[in-house]
Every structure is written in structure tokens, then in C-alpha cells.
Short mmCIF file of C-alpha atoms in Angstrom, two decimals:
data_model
loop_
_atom_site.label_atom_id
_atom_site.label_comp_id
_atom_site.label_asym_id
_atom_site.label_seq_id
_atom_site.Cartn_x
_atom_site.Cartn_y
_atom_site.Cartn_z
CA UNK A 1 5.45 43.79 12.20
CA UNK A 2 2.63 46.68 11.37
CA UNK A 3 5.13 48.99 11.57
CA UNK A 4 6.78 47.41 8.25
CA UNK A 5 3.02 47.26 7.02
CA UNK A 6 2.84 50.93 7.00
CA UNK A 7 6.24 51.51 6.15
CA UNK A 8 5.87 49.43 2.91
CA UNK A 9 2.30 50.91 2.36
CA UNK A 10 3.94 54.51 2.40
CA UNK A 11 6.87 53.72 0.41
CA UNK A 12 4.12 51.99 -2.28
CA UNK A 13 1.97 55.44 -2.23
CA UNK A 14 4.91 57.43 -2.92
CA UNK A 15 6.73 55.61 -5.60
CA UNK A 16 3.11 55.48 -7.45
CA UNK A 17 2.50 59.09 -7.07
CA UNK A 18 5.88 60.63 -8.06
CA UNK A 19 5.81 59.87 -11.46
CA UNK A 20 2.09 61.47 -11.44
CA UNK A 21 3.77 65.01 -10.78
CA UNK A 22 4.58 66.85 -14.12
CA UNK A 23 8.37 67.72 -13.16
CA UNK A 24 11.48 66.29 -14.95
CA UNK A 25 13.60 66.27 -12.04
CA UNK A 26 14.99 63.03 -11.67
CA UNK A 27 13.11 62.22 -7.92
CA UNK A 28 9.70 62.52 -9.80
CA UNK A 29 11.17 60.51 -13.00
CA UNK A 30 13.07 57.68 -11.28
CA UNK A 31 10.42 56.03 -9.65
CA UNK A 32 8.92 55.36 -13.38
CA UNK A 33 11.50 52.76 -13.50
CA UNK A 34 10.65 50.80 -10.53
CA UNK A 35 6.87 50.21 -11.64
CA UNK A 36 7.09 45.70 -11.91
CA UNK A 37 9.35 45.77 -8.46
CA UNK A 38 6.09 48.32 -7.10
CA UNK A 39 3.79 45.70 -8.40
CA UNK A 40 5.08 43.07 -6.79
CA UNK A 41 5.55 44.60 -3.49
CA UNK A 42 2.07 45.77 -3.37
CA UNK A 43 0.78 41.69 -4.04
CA UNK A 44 3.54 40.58 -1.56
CA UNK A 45 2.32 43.62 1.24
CA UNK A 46 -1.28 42.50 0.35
CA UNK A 47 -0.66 38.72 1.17
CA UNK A 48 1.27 39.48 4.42
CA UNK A 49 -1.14 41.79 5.50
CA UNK A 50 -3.55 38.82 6.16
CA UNK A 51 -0.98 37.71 8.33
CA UNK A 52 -0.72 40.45 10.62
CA UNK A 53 -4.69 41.75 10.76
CA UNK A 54 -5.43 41.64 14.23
CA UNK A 55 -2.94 44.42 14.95
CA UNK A 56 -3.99 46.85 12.05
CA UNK A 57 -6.08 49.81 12.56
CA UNK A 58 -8.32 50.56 9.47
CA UNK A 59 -6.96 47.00 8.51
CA UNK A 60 -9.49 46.74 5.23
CA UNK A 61 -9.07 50.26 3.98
CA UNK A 62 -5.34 49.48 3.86
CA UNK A 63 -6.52 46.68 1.70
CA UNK A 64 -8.15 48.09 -0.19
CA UNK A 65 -5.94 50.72 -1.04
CA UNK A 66 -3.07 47.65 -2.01
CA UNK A 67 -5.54 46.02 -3.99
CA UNK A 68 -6.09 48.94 -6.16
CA UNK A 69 -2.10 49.54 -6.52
CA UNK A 70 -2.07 46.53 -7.79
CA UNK A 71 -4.78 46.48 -10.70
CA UNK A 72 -3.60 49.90 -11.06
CA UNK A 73 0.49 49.14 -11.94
CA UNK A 74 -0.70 45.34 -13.37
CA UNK A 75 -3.01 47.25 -16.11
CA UNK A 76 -0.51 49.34 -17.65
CA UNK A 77 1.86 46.30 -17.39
CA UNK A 78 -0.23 43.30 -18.74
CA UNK A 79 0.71 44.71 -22.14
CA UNK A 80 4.12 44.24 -22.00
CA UNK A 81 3.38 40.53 -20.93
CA UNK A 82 2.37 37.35 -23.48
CA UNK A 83 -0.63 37.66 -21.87
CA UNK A 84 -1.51 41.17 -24.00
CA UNK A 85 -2.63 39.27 -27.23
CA UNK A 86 -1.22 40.61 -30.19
CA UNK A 87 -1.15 38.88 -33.79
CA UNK A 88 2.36 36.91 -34.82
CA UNK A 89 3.49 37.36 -38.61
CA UNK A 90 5.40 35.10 -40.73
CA UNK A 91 7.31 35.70 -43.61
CA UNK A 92 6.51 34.92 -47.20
CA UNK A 93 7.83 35.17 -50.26
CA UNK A 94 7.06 38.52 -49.78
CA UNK A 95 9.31 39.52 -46.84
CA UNK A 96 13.03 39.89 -46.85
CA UNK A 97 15.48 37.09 -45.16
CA UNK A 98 15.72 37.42 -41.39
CA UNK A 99 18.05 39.63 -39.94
CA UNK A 100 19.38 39.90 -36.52
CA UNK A 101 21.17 42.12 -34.32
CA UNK A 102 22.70 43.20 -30.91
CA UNK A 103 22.27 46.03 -29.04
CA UNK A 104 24.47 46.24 -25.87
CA UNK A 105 25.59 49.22 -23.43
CA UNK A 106 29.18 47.82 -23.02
CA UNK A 107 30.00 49.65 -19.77
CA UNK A 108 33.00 51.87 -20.94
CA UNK A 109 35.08 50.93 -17.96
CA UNK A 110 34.58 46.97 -18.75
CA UNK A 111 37.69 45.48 -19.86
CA UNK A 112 36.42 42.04 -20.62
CA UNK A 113 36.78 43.11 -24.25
CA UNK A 114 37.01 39.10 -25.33
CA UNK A 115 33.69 37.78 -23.53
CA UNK A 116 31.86 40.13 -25.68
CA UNK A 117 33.79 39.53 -29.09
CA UNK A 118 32.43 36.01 -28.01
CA UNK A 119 28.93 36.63 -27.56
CA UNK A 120 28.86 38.36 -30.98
CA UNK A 121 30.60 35.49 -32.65
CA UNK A 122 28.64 32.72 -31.38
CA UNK A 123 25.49 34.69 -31.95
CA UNK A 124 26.59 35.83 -35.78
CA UNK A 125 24.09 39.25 -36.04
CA UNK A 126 24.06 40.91 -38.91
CA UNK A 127 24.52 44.45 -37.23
CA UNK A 128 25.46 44.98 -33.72
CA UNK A 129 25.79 48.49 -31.92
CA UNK A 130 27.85 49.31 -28.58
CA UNK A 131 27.09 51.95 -26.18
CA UNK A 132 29.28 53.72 -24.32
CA UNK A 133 32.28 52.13 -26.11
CA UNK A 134 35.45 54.50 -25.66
CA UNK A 135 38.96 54.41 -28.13
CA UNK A 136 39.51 51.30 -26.06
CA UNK A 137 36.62 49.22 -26.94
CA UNK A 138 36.99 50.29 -30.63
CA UNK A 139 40.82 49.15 -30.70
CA UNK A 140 39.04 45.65 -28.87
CA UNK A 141 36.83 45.38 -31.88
CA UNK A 142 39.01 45.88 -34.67
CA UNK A 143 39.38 42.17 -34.96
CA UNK A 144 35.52 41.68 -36.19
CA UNK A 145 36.07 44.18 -38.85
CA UNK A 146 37.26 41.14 -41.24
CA UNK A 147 33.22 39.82 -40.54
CA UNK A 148 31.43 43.72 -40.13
CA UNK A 149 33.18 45.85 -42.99
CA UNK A 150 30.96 48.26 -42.97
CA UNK A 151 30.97 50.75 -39.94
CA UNK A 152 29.91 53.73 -37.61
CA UNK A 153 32.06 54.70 -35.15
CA UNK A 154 31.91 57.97 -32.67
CA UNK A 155 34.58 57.44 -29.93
CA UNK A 156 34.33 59.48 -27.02
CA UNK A 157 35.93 59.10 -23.64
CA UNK A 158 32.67 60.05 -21.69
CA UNK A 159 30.43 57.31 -21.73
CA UNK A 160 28.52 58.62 -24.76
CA UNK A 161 30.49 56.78 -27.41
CA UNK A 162 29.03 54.84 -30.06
CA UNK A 163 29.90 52.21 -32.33
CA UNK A 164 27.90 50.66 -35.44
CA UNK A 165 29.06 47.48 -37.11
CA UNK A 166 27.65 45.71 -39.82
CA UNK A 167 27.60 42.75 -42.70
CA UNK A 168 24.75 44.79 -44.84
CA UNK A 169 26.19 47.17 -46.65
CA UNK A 170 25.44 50.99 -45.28
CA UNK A 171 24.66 52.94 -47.96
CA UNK A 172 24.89 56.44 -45.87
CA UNK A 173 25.45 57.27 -42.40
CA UNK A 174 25.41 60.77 -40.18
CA UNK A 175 26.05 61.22 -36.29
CA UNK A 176 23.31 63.65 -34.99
CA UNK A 177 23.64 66.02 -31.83
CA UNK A 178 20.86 66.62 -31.36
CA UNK A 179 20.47 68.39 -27.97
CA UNK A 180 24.06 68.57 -27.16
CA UNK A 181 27.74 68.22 -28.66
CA UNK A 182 28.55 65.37 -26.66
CA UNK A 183 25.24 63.27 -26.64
CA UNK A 184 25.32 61.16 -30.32
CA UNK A 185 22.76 59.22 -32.36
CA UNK A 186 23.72 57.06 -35.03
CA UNK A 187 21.78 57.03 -38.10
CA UNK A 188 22.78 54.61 -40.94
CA UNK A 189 20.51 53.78 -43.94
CA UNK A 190 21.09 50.33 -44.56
CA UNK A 191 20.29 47.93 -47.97
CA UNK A 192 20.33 44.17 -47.95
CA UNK A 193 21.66 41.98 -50.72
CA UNK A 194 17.97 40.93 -51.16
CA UNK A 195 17.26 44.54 -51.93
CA UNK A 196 15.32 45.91 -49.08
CA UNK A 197 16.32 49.07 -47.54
CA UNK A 198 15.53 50.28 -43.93
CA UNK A 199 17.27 52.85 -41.45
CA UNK A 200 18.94 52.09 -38.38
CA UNK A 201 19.33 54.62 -35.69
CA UNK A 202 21.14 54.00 -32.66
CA UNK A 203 20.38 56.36 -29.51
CA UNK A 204 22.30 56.87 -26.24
CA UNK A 205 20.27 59.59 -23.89
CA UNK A 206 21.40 60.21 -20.52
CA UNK A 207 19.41 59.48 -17.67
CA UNK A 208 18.00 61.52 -15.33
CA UNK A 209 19.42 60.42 -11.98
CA UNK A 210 21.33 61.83 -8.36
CA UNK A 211 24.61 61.52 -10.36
CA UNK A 212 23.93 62.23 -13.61
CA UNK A 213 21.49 64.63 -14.96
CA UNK A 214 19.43 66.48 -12.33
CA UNK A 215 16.39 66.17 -14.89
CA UNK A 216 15.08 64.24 -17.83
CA UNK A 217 15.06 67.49 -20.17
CA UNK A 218 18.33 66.27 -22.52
CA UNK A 219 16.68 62.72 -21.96
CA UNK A 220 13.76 63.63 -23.14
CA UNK A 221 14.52 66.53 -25.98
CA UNK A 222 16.92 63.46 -27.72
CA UNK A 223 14.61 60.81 -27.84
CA UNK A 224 11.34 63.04 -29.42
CA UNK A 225 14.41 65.00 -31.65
CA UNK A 226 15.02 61.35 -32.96
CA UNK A 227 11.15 60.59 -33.29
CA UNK A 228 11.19 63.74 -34.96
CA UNK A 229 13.52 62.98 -37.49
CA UNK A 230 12.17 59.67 -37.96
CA UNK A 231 9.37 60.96 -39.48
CA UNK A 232 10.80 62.57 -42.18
CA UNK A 233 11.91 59.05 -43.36
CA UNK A 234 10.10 56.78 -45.84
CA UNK A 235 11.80 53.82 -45.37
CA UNK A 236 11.76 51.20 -42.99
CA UNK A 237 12.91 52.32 -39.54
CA UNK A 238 14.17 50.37 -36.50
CA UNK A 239 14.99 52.86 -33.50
CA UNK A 240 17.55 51.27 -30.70
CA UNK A 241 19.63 51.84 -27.65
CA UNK A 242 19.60 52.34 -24.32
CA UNK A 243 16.85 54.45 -23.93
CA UNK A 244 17.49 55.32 -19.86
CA UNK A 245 13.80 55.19 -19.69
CA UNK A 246 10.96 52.73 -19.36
CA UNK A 247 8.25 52.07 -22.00
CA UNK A 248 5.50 53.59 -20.13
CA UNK A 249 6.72 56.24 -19.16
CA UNK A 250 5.44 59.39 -20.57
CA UNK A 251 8.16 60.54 -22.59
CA UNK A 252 8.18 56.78 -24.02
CA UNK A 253 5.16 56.87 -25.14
CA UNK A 254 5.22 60.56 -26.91
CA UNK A 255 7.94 59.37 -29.03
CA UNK A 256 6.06 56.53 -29.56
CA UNK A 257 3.30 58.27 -30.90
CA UNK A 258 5.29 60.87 -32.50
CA UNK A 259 7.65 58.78 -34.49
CA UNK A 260 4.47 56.51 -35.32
CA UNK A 261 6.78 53.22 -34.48
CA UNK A 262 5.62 50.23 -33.02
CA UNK A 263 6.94 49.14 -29.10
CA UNK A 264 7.85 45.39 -29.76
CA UNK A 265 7.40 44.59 -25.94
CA UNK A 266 3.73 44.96 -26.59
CA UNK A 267 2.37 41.52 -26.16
CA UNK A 268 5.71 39.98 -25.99
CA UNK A 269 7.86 40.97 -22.58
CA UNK A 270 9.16 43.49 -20.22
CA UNK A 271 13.24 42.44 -21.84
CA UNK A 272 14.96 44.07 -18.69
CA UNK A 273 18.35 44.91 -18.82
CA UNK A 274 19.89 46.99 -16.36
CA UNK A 275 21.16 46.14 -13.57
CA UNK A 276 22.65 42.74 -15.11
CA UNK A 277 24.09 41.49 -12.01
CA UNK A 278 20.82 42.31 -9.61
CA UNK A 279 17.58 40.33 -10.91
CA UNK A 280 15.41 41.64 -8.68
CA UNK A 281 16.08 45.34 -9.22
CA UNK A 282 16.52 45.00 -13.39
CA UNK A 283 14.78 47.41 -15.48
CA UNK A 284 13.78 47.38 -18.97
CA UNK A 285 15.49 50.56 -20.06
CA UNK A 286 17.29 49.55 -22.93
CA UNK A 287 14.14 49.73 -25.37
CA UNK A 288 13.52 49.26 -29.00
CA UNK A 289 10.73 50.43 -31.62
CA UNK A 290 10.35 50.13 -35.18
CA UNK A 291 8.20 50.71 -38.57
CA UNK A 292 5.01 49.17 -39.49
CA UNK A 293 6.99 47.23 -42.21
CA UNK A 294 9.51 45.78 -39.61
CA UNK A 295 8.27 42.24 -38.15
CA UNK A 296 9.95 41.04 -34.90
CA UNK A 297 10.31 37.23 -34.36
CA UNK A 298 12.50 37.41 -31.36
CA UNK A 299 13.36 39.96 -28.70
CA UNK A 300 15.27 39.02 -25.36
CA UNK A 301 18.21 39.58 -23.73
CA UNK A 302 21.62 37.77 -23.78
CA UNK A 303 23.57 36.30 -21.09
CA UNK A 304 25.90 38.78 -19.21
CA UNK A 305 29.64 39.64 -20.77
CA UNK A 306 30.57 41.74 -17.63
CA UNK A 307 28.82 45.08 -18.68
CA UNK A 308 26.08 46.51 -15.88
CA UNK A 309 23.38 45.87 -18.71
CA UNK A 310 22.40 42.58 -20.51
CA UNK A 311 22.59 42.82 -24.24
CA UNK A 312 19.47 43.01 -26.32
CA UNK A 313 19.27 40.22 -29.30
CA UNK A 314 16.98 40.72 -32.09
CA UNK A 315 15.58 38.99 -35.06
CA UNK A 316 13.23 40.42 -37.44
CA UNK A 317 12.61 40.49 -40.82
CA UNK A 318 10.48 43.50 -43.49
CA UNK A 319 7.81 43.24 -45.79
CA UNK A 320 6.33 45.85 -47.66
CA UNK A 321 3.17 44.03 -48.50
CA UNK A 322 1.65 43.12 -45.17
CA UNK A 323 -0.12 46.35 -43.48
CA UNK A 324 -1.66 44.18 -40.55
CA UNK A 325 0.54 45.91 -38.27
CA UNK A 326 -0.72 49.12 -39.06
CA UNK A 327 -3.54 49.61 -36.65
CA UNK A 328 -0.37 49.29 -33.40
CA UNK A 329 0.33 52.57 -34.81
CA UNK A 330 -0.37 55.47 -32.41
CA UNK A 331 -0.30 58.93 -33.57
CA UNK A 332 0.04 62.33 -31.60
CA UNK A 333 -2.79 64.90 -31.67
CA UNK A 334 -1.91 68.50 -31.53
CA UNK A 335 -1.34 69.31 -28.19
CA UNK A 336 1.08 66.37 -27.90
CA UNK A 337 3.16 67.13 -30.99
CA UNK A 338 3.18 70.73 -29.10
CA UNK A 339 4.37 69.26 -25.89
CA UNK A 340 6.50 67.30 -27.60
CA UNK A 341 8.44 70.40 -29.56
CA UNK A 342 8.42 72.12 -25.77
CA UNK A 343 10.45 69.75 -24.77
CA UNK A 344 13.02 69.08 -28.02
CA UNK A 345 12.99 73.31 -26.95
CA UNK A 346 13.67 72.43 -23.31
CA UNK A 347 16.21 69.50 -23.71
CA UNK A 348 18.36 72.17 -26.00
CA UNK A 349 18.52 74.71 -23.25
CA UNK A 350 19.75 72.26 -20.80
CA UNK A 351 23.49 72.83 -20.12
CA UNK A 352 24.37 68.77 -18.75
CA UNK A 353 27.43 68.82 -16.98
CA UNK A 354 29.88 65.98 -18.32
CA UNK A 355 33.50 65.74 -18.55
CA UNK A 356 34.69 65.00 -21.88
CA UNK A 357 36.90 62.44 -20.20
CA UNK A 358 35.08 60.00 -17.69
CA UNK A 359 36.89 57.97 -15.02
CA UNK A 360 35.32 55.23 -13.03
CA UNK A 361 34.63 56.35 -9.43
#
């Protein structure tokens, strides 16, 4: 029994201080992900070292050392918990109606095209965007078009397409590459029938992993390109997708800052996604941010339509006239808008490897 003590002490130590190491290769970046399962672990190793004591050299120090683990992971985590405290807003006669929408990585090689096309009709969004939706996902969803005539659509075969359909009208709409010619972001500026305008972008990054991308460079240089770009805009913004990364993660939070958006799962919850069918090992890595002038009523996750991520539902609603979310804002100092051009730099540079047709292994 000590000898899974000190296995589960080591494995604690090293998934803590990976992340710590400034390298994007994916075994330093990974282990970002893993941060509430760490948590736990260190509690549950804590508690069931009382129960094996007498055989434990240095017993306290070992402690000790889970203890801190613990209030170390729990602080930076507390604020994506209700227990964060962060105002609520209502609507007035001020704000626009509510709008909703779905965000869901589809899982190209998921055929269960109908429970899907369920979930958005008994859900009724007003905007819903698919990831990794191929030529035959978008023949699958041809039959909503009568309900979502307004659309986006970037089919690709390599689990990078895109699709973007909506009830608001879409005034204007562009596909950006921005770090490579198979890696899109959707950007649609959007106007409501109550007059407000906003911008919706959709992002799609790939993840730094063993079988993927040996680094977070492309990951990285797409998500601060889009934060760039986003601050060009005057409008409303809402920024979604599946992120492949976590919201405390460094990159995360030097978009965050850089695109001067607001992380929703402040104060609210962790809204894990991936892997759908394992609870115990699901991350939050399909994230969301938005605007100052975007108010979020709802964010969670739907029930499971046979992809390998949960969809993300949203409800929120904009007013122009209520700045009380403006001190959430963060904004990057110098060095970090530097860092964060280094690595738009970097993420260009990277040559990913990916087929332009993907099969399932």
C-alpha cells in the first residue's frame, strides 16, 4: 500500500510541474488539461494517507507536500466554480431578446446524423456551429436549412471542417486561415431583428497531443491570431469552439487578455466536454469568451448525440448600456502582447502534418 502512496505522490508532482516548463511540446502542455482530476487525486491521496501512516517514512512531509497541491490546483480552480462570486445581470428594456446557441464538435466519423438534428430541434437555438463536420454532415443538415437560412459552411474531409447555421440574418461572413490553409475560423457579423449587431467567430485549433500535433505552436498562433483580430472589432463579440485547451492555461489566458473578452466560466462552472463517454476523465476544452456587452444567463453542456464531446448550450442576451461587466476585463501589458505576436510568428512557421482526407483509425 505505500508503494501506491509514493507512486500517486510522484505522478501528482509531475503532472503539476510539467505545465510549469515553458515548452509547447505536447508532454509539457497536456498535463494542463488534467488539473480538476490532479485536484482530486491529491484530496483522495491525502485522506488515504491517514490510513496507511504507520508504514510511511517522512509520513508528515508527504503531507504536507499533498496539502499544498491541493490549495495550490483548488486556487486557480475556485474561480471557475459558483463559489467564485461574480455579479448576475438581467435584462431591461435596454438589452436585446435572449438568444441562444449550440456549439458542438460533431466527431466527423459519427454517423448518428439524426440524434443531433434532434438535439437542435428540441433545443430551437438561434445559431448553432459544428466542428469537424465533413461533406457528409453538411448533406445530414440540409434538412434544417428550411429553419437556419442563413449559413457558413467550410467542408473539409480532415477533421477541420466547419459549419455555421443561423435564424439571424448574417450580414457578412469570411473564413480566416490564419496559421495554416487547412485550419479555419469562422467569422460572421450577425444583426438581430431587434437591431443589435454582434460578431460571431467560430474557432477549431488543433491540439497538441502524441497523435496530433507534436506542439501547441498552430494551437496557440490561431487562438491569439483570432484575439488579435478581435480587437479590431467594435461590435459585440462572442468567440466559440473547441478550443483544445483549458481556461487556465497560459495560452488561455493571453488571448484572454489580448482579445479583452470575458471567460463566462468565471464564477459559473468548469462546462467539461471532452471525453463525453468517460466522466471522470472529461475536460473543459471546448471554451467560450465574449464582449463586455454580451451577458450570459446560461452555459452548460447538453446530453450526448454520439460525438466524443458534449455539446455546449448557450443563452445570452447584449446591452449596450450596462458597463458593470467592464472591470472582468483583463488587458495585456507589453511584454505579453510581445509574447503573444512571438507566438502568432511561431504558430505560422509550424508545418502540422494532416492529410487533407482523414480516415478513422
Amino acid at each position: 500500500m505505500p508503494i501506491i502512496y509514493y507512486i500517486l505522490i510522484s505522478l501528482l508532482f509531475i503532472f503539476t510541474a510539467l505545465p510549469k516548463i515553458p515548452s509547447q511540446h505536447w508532454i509539457f502542455r497536456v498535463p494542463d488539461f488534467g488539473k480538476i482530476q490532479v485536484t482530486y487525486i491529491s484530496l483522495f491521496t491525502f485522506i488515504f494517507g491517514f490510513f496507511i501512516k504507520d508504514s510511511v517514512d517522512y509520513f508528515w512531509y508527504f503531507q504536507g507536500f499533498l496539502l499544498a497541491l491541493f490549495v495550490y490546483h483548488g486556487i486557480i480552480l475556485i474561480k471557475y466554480t459558483p463559489l467564485y462570486p461574480v455579479k448576475k445581470h438581467k435584462r431591461n428594456s435596454h438589452s436585446s431578446k435572449k438568444i441562444h446557441f449550440i456549439s458542438a464538435n460533431v466527431y466527423q466519423f459519427n454517423k448518428e446524423f439524426d440524434r443531433f438534428i434532434d438535439l437542435i430541434n428540441r433545443n430551437k437555438p438561434e445559431m448553432f456551429l459544428t466542428m469537424e463536420s465533413d461533406s457528409h454532415w453538411e448533406k445530414a443538415l440540409q434538412v434544417l436549412e428550411k429553419d437556419y437560412p442563413y449559413h457558413h459552411k467550410v467542408t473539409l474531409e480532415n477533421t477541420y471542417g466547419m459549419h455555421f447555421y443561423s435564424k439571424i440574418k448574417i450580414e457578412d461572413s469570411k473564413t480566416h486561415y490564419f496559421v495554416a490553409d487547412d485550419i479555419p475560423s469562422i467569422e460572421a457579423h450577425m444583426k438581430t431583428d431587434d437591431g443589435f449587431e454582434f460578431v460571431f467567430f467560430g474557432v477549431h485549433p488543433p491540439p497538441p497531443s502524441p497523435t496530433e500535433e507534436e506542439t501547441s505552436k498552430e494551437r496557440d498562433g490561431d487562438l491569439l491570431s483570432t484575439g488579435k483580430r478581435v480587437i479590431e472589432i467594435e461590435k459585440p463579440v462572442i468567440v466559440v469552439g473547441d478550443f483544445n485547451n483549458v481556461a487556465w492555461s497560459k495560452s488561455s489566458i493571453l488571448f484572454r487578455k489580448t482579445s479583452e473578452l470575458i471567460d463566462p466560466r468565471i464564477g459559473r462552472a468548469f462546462v467539461s466536454t471532452f471525453h463525453a463517454k468517460y466522466r471522470l476523465f472529461r475536460f473543459p476544452i471546448d471554451l467560450m469568451f465574449h464582449s463586455e456587452d454580451v451577458f450570459i444567463e446560461e452555459l452548460k453542456t447538453l446530453e450526448n448525440f454520439g460525438s466524443d464531446h458534449l455539446p455546449v448550450y448557450c443563452e445570452f442576451f447584449i446591452d449596450h448600456k450596462n458597463d458593470e461587466q467592464e472591470e472582468r476585463i483583463e488587458t495585456a501589458d507589453s511584454e505579453e502582447k510581445q509574447e503573444a505576436e512571438e507566438m502568432i510568428q511561431e504558430g505560422k512557421k509550424e508545418d502540422g502534418e494532416r492529410d487533407a482526407v482523414v480516415t478513422e483509425s
